[in-house]
XYZ file of C-alpha atoms in Angstrom:
681
model
C 16.945 -26.002 -23.672
C 20.196 -27.608 -24.112
C 21.241 -30.391 -21.768
C 23.438 -29.301 -18.942
C 27.127 -30.118 -19.369
C 29.036 -30.747 -16.186
C 32.536 -29.438 -16.158
C 35.454 -31.893 -16.207
C 38.052 -31.679 -13.484
C 40.015 -34.760 -13.722
C 40.903 -36.597 -10.508
C 43.485 -39.547 -10.758
C 42.462 -42.419 -8.455
C 45.096 -45.099 -8.124
C 44.368 -48.437 -6.522
C 46.638 -51.517 -6.915
C 48.693 -49.689 -9.449
C 45.542 -49.202 -11.586
C 44.803 -45.734 -12.663
C 41.137 -44.458 -13.136
C 40.395 -40.925 -14.175
C 37.253 -39.353 -12.569
C 36.248 -36.141 -14.380
C 33.331 -35.666 -12.205
C 34.626 -36.350 -8.607
C 34.082 -32.803 -7.831
C 30.308 -33.356 -7.473
C 31.101 -35.053 -4.263
C 30.297 -31.983 -2.190
C 26.891 -30.882 -1.431
C 28.042 -27.760 0.299
C 29.454 -26.512 -2.901
C 27.085 -23.880 -4.707
C 28.373 -25.020 -8.105
C 27.235 -28.604 -7.374
C 23.702 -27.329 -6.267
C 23.601 -25.288 -9.373
C 24.415 -28.172 -11.645
C 21.759 -30.219 -9.864
C 19.165 -27.584 -10.214
C 20.049 -27.220 -14.017
C 19.437 -30.916 -14.494
C 16.103 -30.716 -12.756
C 15.232 -27.702 -14.942
C 16.225 -29.663 -18.046
C 14.071 -32.686 -16.916
C 11.123 -30.387 -16.450
C 11.566 -28.752 -19.889
C 11.988 -32.045 -21.544
C 9.002 -33.638 -19.852
C 6.825 -30.559 -20.160
C 4.579 -32.007 -22.686
C 3.541 -34.511 -20.020
C 2.594 -32.057 -17.465
C -1.111 -32.662 -17.842
C -0.433 -36.533 -18.023
C 1.499 -36.335 -14.783
C -1.040 -34.330 -12.986
C -3.880 -37.008 -14.279
C -1.630 -39.789 -13.046
C -1.075 -38.210 -9.749
C -4.764 -37.580 -9.286
C -5.990 -41.049 -10.197
C -3.376 -42.634 -8.009
C -4.219 -40.401 -5.225
C -7.891 -41.045 -5.873
C -7.681 -44.844 -5.420
C -6.205 -44.407 -1.905
C -8.747 -43.978 0.878
C -7.795 -40.827 2.493
C -9.623 -41.440 5.852
C -8.139 -44.898 6.447
C -6.638 -46.645 9.345
C -4.682 -49.832 10.137
C -6.260 -52.856 11.823
C -6.021 -52.407 15.506
C -3.742 -54.777 17.436
C -3.948 -55.335 21.281
C -0.843 -55.094 23.538
C -0.571 -54.534 27.239
C -4.216 -53.388 27.742
C -4.318 -51.107 24.743
C -5.503 -51.415 21.284
C -3.126 -49.545 18.857
C -3.759 -48.291 15.299
C -2.562 -45.624 12.829
C -5.151 -43.555 11.208
C -5.034 -41.092 8.199
C -7.550 -38.249 7.851
C -8.802 -36.647 4.681
C -6.236 -34.193 3.380
C -3.574 -35.455 5.677
C -0.077 -36.251 4.449
C 0.882 -38.082 7.733
C -0.645 -40.485 10.138
C -2.050 -40.225 13.622
C -0.983 -42.773 16.204
C -3.958 -43.766 18.235
C -4.647 -46.012 21.069
C -7.821 -47.189 23.127
C -7.749 -48.781 26.367
C -9.185 -52.274 27.025
C -11.950 -52.003 24.363
C -12.316 -50.946 20.858
C -15.255 -48.905 21.936
C -13.234 -46.949 24.470
C -12.509 -43.322 23.982
C -9.857 -42.639 21.322
C -6.427 -41.351 22.581
C -4.397 -39.460 19.964
C -0.706 -40.241 21.045
C 0.748 -38.374 17.966
C -0.643 -36.257 15.236
C 2.080 -36.323 12.825
C 0.338 -33.765 10.493
C 0.653 -31.066 13.158
C 4.152 -32.083 13.959
C 5.376 -31.828 10.438
C 4.115 -28.387 9.926
C 6.983 -26.189 8.758
C 9.160 -29.111 7.706
C 10.041 -29.962 4.143
C 10.678 -33.354 5.263
C 9.283 -35.164 8.334
C 9.286 -38.762 9.399
C 8.726 -40.523 12.649
C 10.910 -43.727 12.682
C 9.501 -45.445 15.647
C 6.992 -45.231 18.673
C 7.723 -47.183 21.712
C 5.355 -47.053 24.683
C 6.630 -47.769 28.235
C 5.503 -50.962 30.032
C 3.245 -48.944 32.406
C 1.679 -47.138 29.341
C 2.398 -43.658 30.633
C 5.253 -42.682 28.331
C 6.336 -43.064 24.680
C 9.586 -42.687 23.032
C 9.395 -41.347 19.529
C 12.119 -40.710 16.831
C 12.105 -37.979 14.243
C 14.159 -37.371 11.173
C 13.599 -33.912 9.552
C 16.502 -34.112 6.884
C 15.890 -37.566 5.335
C 19.409 -38.688 6.343
C 17.914 -41.472 8.662
C 19.524 -39.610 11.515
C 16.904 -39.554 14.330
C 16.316 -37.424 17.447
C 14.545 -39.460 20.160
C 12.264 -37.563 22.393
C 9.755 -38.753 25.141
C 6.165 -37.825 25.461
C 4.056 -38.028 28.734
C 0.852 -39.703 27.509
C -1.007 -38.737 30.588
C -0.204 -34.947 30.628
C 0.542 -34.549 26.892
C 3.952 -32.882 27.575
C 7.164 -33.559 25.886
C 9.893 -34.373 28.284
C 13.173 -32.411 28.270
C 15.068 -35.545 27.433
C 16.410 -35.263 23.914
C 18.748 -37.939 22.261
C 20.430 -36.825 19.085
C 22.318 -38.665 16.357
C 20.392 -41.922 16.927
C 19.187 -44.671 14.523
C 15.611 -44.084 15.978
C 15.944 -47.674 17.650
C 14.966 -47.549 21.308
C 13.707 -50.061 23.947
C 12.236 -49.552 27.376
C 13.444 -51.583 30.585
C 10.536 -52.854 32.605
C 11.268 -50.213 35.196
C 9.642 -47.476 33.187
C 12.641 -45.175 33.530
C 15.470 -46.687 31.603
C 15.747 -46.748 28.002
C 18.538 -48.309 25.765
C 19.136 -46.759 22.339
C 21.467 -47.153 19.362
C 23.778 -44.337 18.091
C 25.445 -44.013 14.553
C 28.531 -42.344 13.460
C 27.467 -38.901 12.117
C 29.583 -39.417 9.101
C 29.569 -43.115 8.142
C 26.061 -43.536 9.569
C 27.215 -46.995 10.815
C 25.223 -48.009 13.909
C 27.995 -48.920 16.395
C 26.994 -47.881 19.984
C 24.179 -48.716 22.559
C 23.644 -46.248 25.376
C 21.511 -46.401 28.502
C 19.367 -43.340 29.252
C 17.625 -42.660 32.628
C 14.653 -40.406 32.336
C 15.306 -36.776 33.659
C 18.922 -36.789 32.820
C 20.869 -35.324 29.870
C 22.354 -37.327 27.044
C 25.784 -36.346 28.214
C 25.306 -38.476 31.325
C 24.130 -41.558 29.359
C 26.086 -44.694 29.876
C 27.745 -46.442 26.994
C 26.936 -50.112 27.365
C 28.234 -51.555 24.212
C 30.418 -50.448 21.298
C 31.013 -52.455 18.101
C 34.620 -51.921 17.009
C 34.375 -54.094 14.013
C 33.516 -51.646 11.139
C 31.660 -54.530 9.143
C 29.203 -54.909 12.118
C 26.144 -52.746 12.848
C 24.161 -52.840 16.149
C 20.630 -52.480 17.406
C 18.590 -53.183 20.621
C 15.475 -55.276 20.967
C 13.161 -57.027 23.310
C 12.032 -60.750 23.231
C 8.351 -61.269 22.644
C 7.928 -62.427 26.199
C 9.196 -58.949 27.303
C 11.548 -60.690 29.846
C 14.843 -60.001 28.031
C 16.541 -56.914 26.511
C 18.920 -57.945 23.625
C 21.804 -56.227 21.949
C 22.193 -57.446 18.443
C 25.427 -57.083 16.579
C 25.642 -58.371 13.033
C 27.265 -58.309 9.720
C 26.320 -59.852 6.323
C 27.668 -63.301 7.429
C 27.962 -63.175 11.208
C 25.812 -62.484 14.291
C 26.526 -62.000 18.065
C 23.952 -61.179 20.752
C 23.941 -59.958 24.450
C 21.255 -59.909 26.693
C 19.997 -58.843 30.164
C 16.817 -59.459 32.113
C 14.292 -56.537 31.335
C 13.545 -56.252 34.851
C 17.172 -55.541 35.732
C 18.519 -52.789 33.506
C 21.614 -52.418 35.608
C 22.718 -56.134 35.139
C 25.811 -57.163 33.343
C 25.300 -58.057 29.816
C 25.748 -61.590 28.967
C 27.003 -62.883 25.524
C 24.538 -65.373 24.030
C 27.141 -66.962 21.815
C 30.335 -65.194 20.781
C 30.660 -64.496 17.004
C 31.937 -67.282 14.724
C 32.683 -66.087 11.290
C 29.923 -67.349 8.890
C 27.555 -68.366 11.590
C 24.244 -66.391 11.662
C 21.619 -66.628 14.276
C 18.782 -64.927 15.892
C 16.496 -65.989 18.847
C 13.470 -65.477 20.938
C 12.406 -66.626 24.413
C 9.745 -69.103 25.432
C 9.472 -70.377 29.054
C 12.835 -72.090 29.953
C 14.417 -71.886 26.432
C 15.679 -69.638 23.883
C 14.660 -70.678 20.325
C 17.302 -69.989 17.626
C 17.164 -69.637 13.945
C 20.612 -70.458 12.642
C 22.734 -71.566 9.732
C 24.991 -73.543 12.106
C 26.679 -76.535 10.678
C 26.253 -75.542 7.172
C 22.517 -75.229 7.232
C 22.347 -72.967 4.282
C 18.591 -72.639 4.440
C 18.560 -72.303 8.146
C 17.207 -74.590 10.748
C 15.426 -74.077 14.281
C 17.267 -75.023 17.492
C 16.827 -74.293 21.186
C 19.016 -73.872 24.213
C 18.308 -73.689 28.064
C 18.360 -70.047 29.382
C 20.963 -71.225 31.947
C 23.567 -71.908 29.219
C 23.330 -70.536 25.697
C 26.724 -71.330 24.287
C 26.494 -73.241 20.936
C 27.372 -76.582 22.288
C 24.055 -76.619 24.142
C 21.868 -75.952 21.069
C 19.413 -78.661 20.354
C 17.746 -79.160 17.023
C 14.091 -78.522 16.714
C 13.528 -78.254 12.969
C 16.168 -79.736 10.880
C 17.848 -78.077 7.704
C 16.095 -78.690 4.361
C 17.995 -78.037 1.257
C 14.835 -77.315 -0.726
C 13.103 -75.107 1.748
C 14.155 -71.822 3.298
C 13.181 -71.480 6.862
C 12.636 -67.628 7.113
C 11.304 -67.078 10.499
C 9.325 -68.277 13.470
C 6.725 -67.024 15.887
C 6.187 -68.415 19.370
C 2.925 -68.778 21.265
C 1.873 -70.511 24.414
C 0.609 -73.453 22.607
C 2.079 -73.167 19.151
C 5.231 -72.861 17.200
C 4.525 -70.989 13.758
C 7.141 -70.967 11.104
C 7.428 -69.184 7.811
C 9.046 -71.230 5.109
C 9.881 -70.431 1.474
C 9.663 -72.940 -1.258
C 9.795 -72.448 -5.079
C 9.593 -68.765 -4.519
C 6.347 -68.836 -2.497
C 6.111 -68.402 1.418
C 4.107 -70.947 3.410
C 2.918 -70.516 7.030
C 3.015 -73.658 9.069
C 1.379 -74.330 12.471
C 2.531 -76.906 14.911
C 1.313 -77.376 18.463
C 3.869 -78.052 21.264
C 2.204 -81.301 22.264
C 2.258 -82.401 18.443
C -1.360 -82.834 18.311
C -1.590 -80.172 15.522
C 0.751 -79.913 12.585
C -0.351 -78.484 9.236
C 0.093 -75.684 6.619
C -2.357 -72.812 6.082
C -3.736 -73.360 2.469
C -3.615 -70.584 -0.082
C -5.411 -70.824 -3.560
C -3.700 -68.307 -5.959
C -0.662 -69.357 -8.154
C 1.336 -66.468 -7.148
C 0.838 -64.785 -3.787
C 2.731 -63.073 -0.767
C 1.924 -64.013 2.867
C 3.714 -63.163 6.230
C 2.940 -63.033 9.799
C 1.889 -59.650 11.051
C 1.559 -58.149 14.601
C 1.237 -60.867 17.035
C 2.180 -59.603 20.393
C -0.150 -61.775 22.518
C 1.495 -65.026 23.819
C -1.479 -66.781 25.187
C -3.722 -67.009 22.189
C -5.104 -69.359 19.545
C -5.204 -66.794 16.941
C -2.313 -65.716 14.699
C -2.595 -62.581 12.479
C -1.126 -62.604 8.950
C -1.083 -60.263 5.882
C -1.944 -61.766 2.480
C -1.635 -60.042 -0.940
C -1.107 -61.153 -4.705
C -0.399 -58.975 -7.707
C -4.280 -58.777 -8.269
C -5.447 -59.038 -4.588
C -5.161 -56.089 -2.396
C -3.403 -56.392 1.019
C -5.666 -58.322 3.466
C -5.202 -58.478 7.345
C -6.498 -61.942 8.437
C -6.894 -63.272 11.954
C -6.578 -67.320 11.858
C -7.519 -69.526 14.574
C -4.800 -72.125 14.767
C -7.091 -74.745 16.618
C -10.354 -74.468 14.512
C -8.570 -73.205 11.229
C -11.308 -70.561 11.176
C -10.161 -67.564 8.966
C -11.508 -63.983 9.538
C -10.614 -61.320 7.056
C -10.368 -58.095 9.209
C -9.671 -55.799 6.453
C -8.941 -55.770 2.731
C -7.207 -52.866 1.413
C -9.874 -50.702 -0.168
C -9.160 -49.474 -3.619
C -11.387 -46.611 -4.516
C -12.854 -46.054 -7.990
C -14.033 -48.850 -10.326
C -11.301 -51.385 -9.475
C -12.272 -54.968 -9.668
C -9.514 -57.485 -9.022
C -11.249 -60.074 -11.459
C -10.331 -57.612 -14.321
C -6.629 -58.594 -13.858
C -4.671 -61.639 -14.135
C -1.385 -62.970 -12.546
C 0.804 -65.874 -13.130
C 4.208 -67.380 -12.673
C 6.473 -68.205 -15.554
C 10.002 -69.445 -15.785
C 12.834 -68.207 -17.928
C 16.082 -70.169 -18.573
C 19.160 -68.331 -17.815
C 22.352 -68.688 -19.909
C 23.713 -71.352 -17.415
C 20.558 -73.576 -17.413
C 18.873 -72.141 -14.197
C 15.354 -71.435 -14.182
C 14.389 -67.926 -13.136
C 11.020 -67.282 -11.877
C 8.936 -64.210 -13.119
C 5.654 -62.867 -11.589
C 3.500 -61.345 -14.154
C 0.360 -59.213 -13.930
C -1.795 -57.595 -16.549
C -5.293 -56.695 -17.354
C -7.361 -59.446 -18.666
C -8.054 -57.799 -22.021
C -4.399 -56.966 -22.576
C -3.145 -59.237 -25.470
C 0.770 -60.048 -25.238
C 2.328 -59.223 -28.417
C 5.462 -57.710 -30.027
C 3.611 -54.304 -29.715
C 2.623 -54.690 -25.902
C 4.455 -52.334 -23.627
C 6.060 -54.232 -20.703
C 7.769 -52.942 -17.553
C 10.331 -55.316 -16.122
C 11.471 -54.802 -12.451
C 14.138 -56.396 -10.283
C 16.204 -55.894 -7.272
C 18.565 -58.827 -6.779
C 20.809 -58.027 -3.732
C 21.212 -58.509 0.182
C 19.087 -61.742 -0.153
C 15.932 -59.522 -0.247
C 13.132 -61.493 -2.010
C 10.935 -59.317 -4.205
C 7.555 -60.780 -3.405
C 4.623 -60.396 -5.758
C 2.412 -57.892 -4.043
C -0.577 -55.645 -5.112
C -0.047 -52.145 -5.850
C -2.900 -49.654 -6.502
C -0.519 -47.123 -7.989
C 0.584 -49.840 -10.631
C -3.105 -49.998 -11.922
C -2.185 -46.616 -13.815
C 0.146 -48.687 -15.996
C -1.890 -51.848 -16.255
C -5.127 -50.004 -17.189
C -3.080 -48.276 -20.120
C -2.100 -51.685 -21.493
C 1.163 -52.365 -19.797
C 2.251 -55.796 -18.573
C 4.155 -55.594 -15.333
C 6.777 -58.206 -14.487
C 9.038 -58.934 -11.578
C 12.194 -61.013 -12.281
C 13.255 -62.880 -9.346
C 16.828 -62.812 -10.101
C 19.806 -64.302 -8.253
C 21.067 -62.151 -5.402
C 17.590 -62.151 -3.833
C 16.472 -65.018 -1.580
C 13.508 -66.083 -3.644
C 14.415 -69.590 -4.140
C 16.330 -70.106 -0.809
C 19.727 -69.024 0.610
C 21.729 -70.507 -2.376
C 19.703 -68.073 -4.631
C 21.437 -65.284 -2.686
C 24.868 -66.808 -2.476
C 24.947 -67.249 -6.297
C 24.303 -63.476 -6.879
C 26.774 -61.739 -4.659
C 30.471 -61.172 -4.276
C 32.307 -62.797 -7.178
C 29.073 -64.213 -8.624
C 27.360 -60.767 -8.723
C 27.229 -60.852 -12.507
C 24.588 -63.725 -12.395
C 22.125 -60.927 -11.163
C 22.738 -58.907 -14.356
C 22.697 -61.794 -16.709
C 19.621 -63.182 -15.146
C 17.835 -59.898 -15.824
C 18.913 -59.848 -19.399
C 17.962 -63.457 -19.999
C 14.483 -62.742 -18.418
C 14.041 -59.756 -20.813
C 15.163 -61.876 -23.872
C 12.745 -64.733 -22.764
C 9.763 -62.236 -22.670
C 10.675 -61.016 -26.159
C 11.149 -64.543 -27.392
C 7.615 -65.581 -25.986
C 6.137 -62.422 -27.738
C 5.092 -60.741 -24.506
C 6.722 -57.735 -25.852
C 9.663 -56.519 -28.012
C 12.718 -54.359 -27.439
C 10.820 -51.445 -28.836
C 8.355 -51.716 -26.189
C 10.321 -53.184 -23.259
C 11.158 -50.932 -20.187
C 13.145 -51.684 -17.131
C 13.231 -50.216 -13.538
C 15.210 -50.767 -10.446
C 16.169 -48.709 -7.365
C 19.276 -48.587 -5.112
C 21.049 -51.841 -5.701
C 18.436 -52.346 -8.343
C 19.688 -49.252 -9.909
C 23.059 -50.865 -10.078
C 21.396 -53.783 -11.866
C 19.936 -51.297 -14.402
C 23.263 -49.581 -14.875
C 25.212 -52.678 -15.535
C 22.590 -54.181 -17.835
C 22.415 -51.176 -20.071
C 26.260 -51.503 -20.491
C 25.995 -55.128 -21.342
C 22.803 -54.752 -23.484
C 22.110 -51.137 -24.262
C 19.500 -51.916 -27.229
C 17.525 -54.554 -25.172
C 15.199 -51.783 -23.687
C 13.464 -48.685 -25.123
C 13.620 -46.846 -21.824
C 14.897 -47.415 -18.200
C 14.292 -45.779 -14.942
C 17.142 -46.046 -12.365
C 16.058 -44.745 -8.890
C 18.588 -43.801 -6.452
C 20.961 -46.084 -8.319
C 24.394 -47.424 -6.717
C 26.407 -47.096 -9.924
C 29.947 -46.065 -8.729
C 30.801 -49.164 -6.966
C 34.454 -49.209 -6.990
C 35.106 -45.657 -5.688
C 32.224 -46.070 -3.040
C 33.588 -49.369 -1.721
C 37.014 -47.949 -1.400
C 35.786 -45.010 0.735
C 35.160 -46.250 4.194
C 34.300 -42.715 5.418
C 30.878 -42.826 3.693
C 27.680 -44.621 4.882
C 27.511 -48.471 4.448
C 30.830 -49.133 2.897
C 32.446 -51.375 5.472
C 29.400 -53.150 6.497
C 28.984 -54.336 2.807
C 32.279 -55.953 2.180
C 30.613 -59.453 2.603
C 27.875 -58.310 -0.071
C 30.199 -56.902 -2.852
C 33.631 -57.855 -1.734
C 36.414 -55.668 -0.502
C 38.224 -53.805 -3.422
C 41.196 -53.234 -1.231
C 41.939 -56.899 -2.193
C 42.910 -56.967 -6.014
C 40.573 -59.923 -6.860
C 37.455 -57.929 -5.753
C 38.740 -54.567 -7.142
C 39.134 -56.144 -10.744
C 35.769 -58.006 -10.566
C 33.936 -54.818 -9.345
C 35.653 -52.611 -11.974
C 34.491 -54.947 -14.697
C 30.695 -54.318 -13.893
C 30.624 -50.909 -12.148
C 28.173 -48.918 -14.243
C 30.190 -45.821 -13.861
C 33.450 -47.192 -14.784
C 32.117 -49.087 -17.879
C 30.366 -46.159 -19.692
C 31.259 -46.330 -23.312
C 30.992 -44.265 -26.502
C 27.754 -46.035 -27.711
C 24.131 -45.856 -27.945
C 22.091 -46.216 -24.758
C 18.372 -46.429 -24.178
C 16.029 -43.532 -23.019
C 16.907 -42.993 -19.358
C 15.411 -41.278 -16.385
C 17.612 -41.138 -13.147
C 16.410 -40.248 -9.804
C 18.166 -39.381 -6.553
C 17.940 -37.387 -3.434
C 20.285 -34.659 -2.174
C 20.259 -36.055 1.455
C 20.303 -39.707 0.469
C 22.114 -41.647 3.290
C 22.070 -45.007 1.480
C 23.471 -43.996 -2.034
C 25.036 -40.580 -2.071
C 23.562 -38.322 -4.709
C 26.657 -37.666 -6.455
C 26.729 -41.466 -7.833
C 23.870 -40.810 -10.073
C 24.849 -37.287 -10.731
C 28.306 -38.254 -11.957
C 26.928 -41.232 -14.028
C 24.578 -38.925 -15.851
C 27.308 -36.427 -16.557
C 29.451 -39.205 -17.829
C 26.809 -40.622 -19.963
C 25.904 -37.332 -21.497
C 29.484 -36.853 -22.546
C 30.029 -40.214 -24.100
C 26.830 -41.628 -25.510
C 26.309 -41.422 -29.220
C 22.613 -41.342 -29.432
C 19.866 -38.677 -29.157
C 17.723 -40.470 -26.725
C 16.452 -38.824 -23.537
C 18.862 -38.792 -20.533
C 17.116 -37.101 -17.456
C 18.428 -36.644 -13.940
C 15.678 -35.509 -11.295
C 17.037 -34.755 -7.826
C 14.734 -34.371 -4.890
C 16.494 -31.529 -3.128
C 14.617 -32.028 0.033
C 14.578 -35.764 0.548
C 16.874 -38.739 0.649
C 16.768 -42.487 -0.257
C 13.067 -43.089 0.256
C 11.904 -39.841 -1.502
C 9.451 -37.400 -0.196
C 7.954 -38.147 3.158
C 4.327 -37.299 2.670
C 1.702 -39.833 1.938
C 0.773 -38.282 -1.425
C 3.672 -36.148 -2.157
C 5.742 -39.301 -3.045
C 3.064 -39.990 -5.868
C 4.316 -37.037 -7.840
C 7.647 -38.771 -8.288
C 5.976 -41.967 -9.462
C 3.824 -39.940 -11.738
C 6.921 -38.509 -13.387
C 8.357 -42.001 -13.877
C 4.995 -43.389 -15.351
C 4.805 -40.325 -17.616
C 8.266 -41.018 -18.927
C 7.282 -44.640 -19.875
C 3.867 -43.510 -21.403
C 5.671 -40.579 -23.313
C 8.238 -43.005 -24.944
C 5.541 -45.464 -25.757
C 3.211 -42.811 -27.334
C 6.067 -41.514 -29.510
C 6.153 -44.973 -31.125
C 2.469 -44.898 -32.036
């Protein structure tokens, strides 16, 4: 089968008197039958090219599925008289939401069986479940298209009946007032998907009657509604990349007038929770780049009344905090690792929970109870499956409630993980987290998969994956490059990988790859790269800069047409991301974006083997970005390497909704790496 050739229909794009010609702009129309036909032709081509791996893909899928315990359930947590858990049953793609009253020995109550609810749908996802304070009702949100546009419905948990109330075009975000009849929810623009409005709904009324209580007019901001851990306040959060603003009312009085916590100040980020007579605030106020903890009386929350609790530390990022009756718990990131610190309000207790592994990931879990000595956290490493742990903050006694069960012959002692550091071209040390099987010998002939993300300040923590074992057991080394643009080494790590410093992200990845080659962990012939979404942008930029560095790459739902997308404020995410990428309506940012945008910088040269994935209904990165990119690469590249585009015609940014169905997509990607590797041997 010959590779599909997308027709050229040149469109002239003029900005700042600069002319760009986009031959494939016409693909920006999912309602056009010709577009669908082209995507289906690409899918058929991918299937034909990968046909020799059909058995391998099936084997990979079966072994990945086999390692996952089918009849599994989460660790129960108690909240407001009930124990809550989610459960999976054998043969089920979706979870069951379950609760038991007062005791774990009580009769099981199935609130939602998503396997039954999903019947007849190609895609089905519950976004949230929120139980009323009196435990009789539950709001739940459903997306059946994969555009992250949710319909909220309400179920009577006593009778099992679904109320007639139906709230459409929401984000799925919903909060109950304490009167058990009022809910607040957020609504998004149906075209841009920007969450901009908060409505109040009274049970038994129609959505048309709902009261708009807040609308965010700044197109760079998004809104959501939440509740303090104390359950005493309902909060409307409005935030952009750089700035936050909150409003609140007592949860007992949903009719109350909303009070602004602190008016937005450009560049000041903050979030808060409630404890007794104070709100505790995590903020970067006064140039606290790595954030600090402050508090303010409930009676006056303006910024002039904020009092310092934990000062700013230039070496340590204060990521979050948890309030208890007798304790303040903080999560702090230092040298790429998270630490949990415990401090009692009376200062008699002050210590850090110890962890033994060189590279690990830890974070607080569900802690809804205020009056307790126990904190629950989750721990993992690249060799240690996820563990749910209850830790007594007074006695320091640790109880492992559950370690993720990996079926088959898995033994974590057969694998090794470590942290290594690569020097970037500007002298900065970049951390890499590495995992491999103990008997794998790094050499020039060892296959290695390098992964990174590097945007939005998201730290790519070193976590366990039972799926990844299918590569490790076949001799692969897997490495996460903690490049700038994430927040792995503190807030400055993020600031130095965004806006007009975005290229640091790409250069870091290249320098990490070259370091791994120099230290003979692998060679270019056996080096592979993967990234998704903004990480797909990373992959696209890197192969333009260093096309011969990798033997093969997989770009998942890649953000590759940066300039055109960021100039189009009618599509999702654009306006809210000006503080991440820059606003190309300004010449300086336009020129900088254009200099690295993967789509704009495709050239007549050789590229590595490539597999590109997307979803027709993607709400984050529109399908036409990867589709146009592949079409342009096909036309311009000078090599005979594989170039494959796989579009999930029924899903969006996150792929298939089923628990196991998504493994087929991973199996295709792993088969791609293994196919390329086997061709070398």
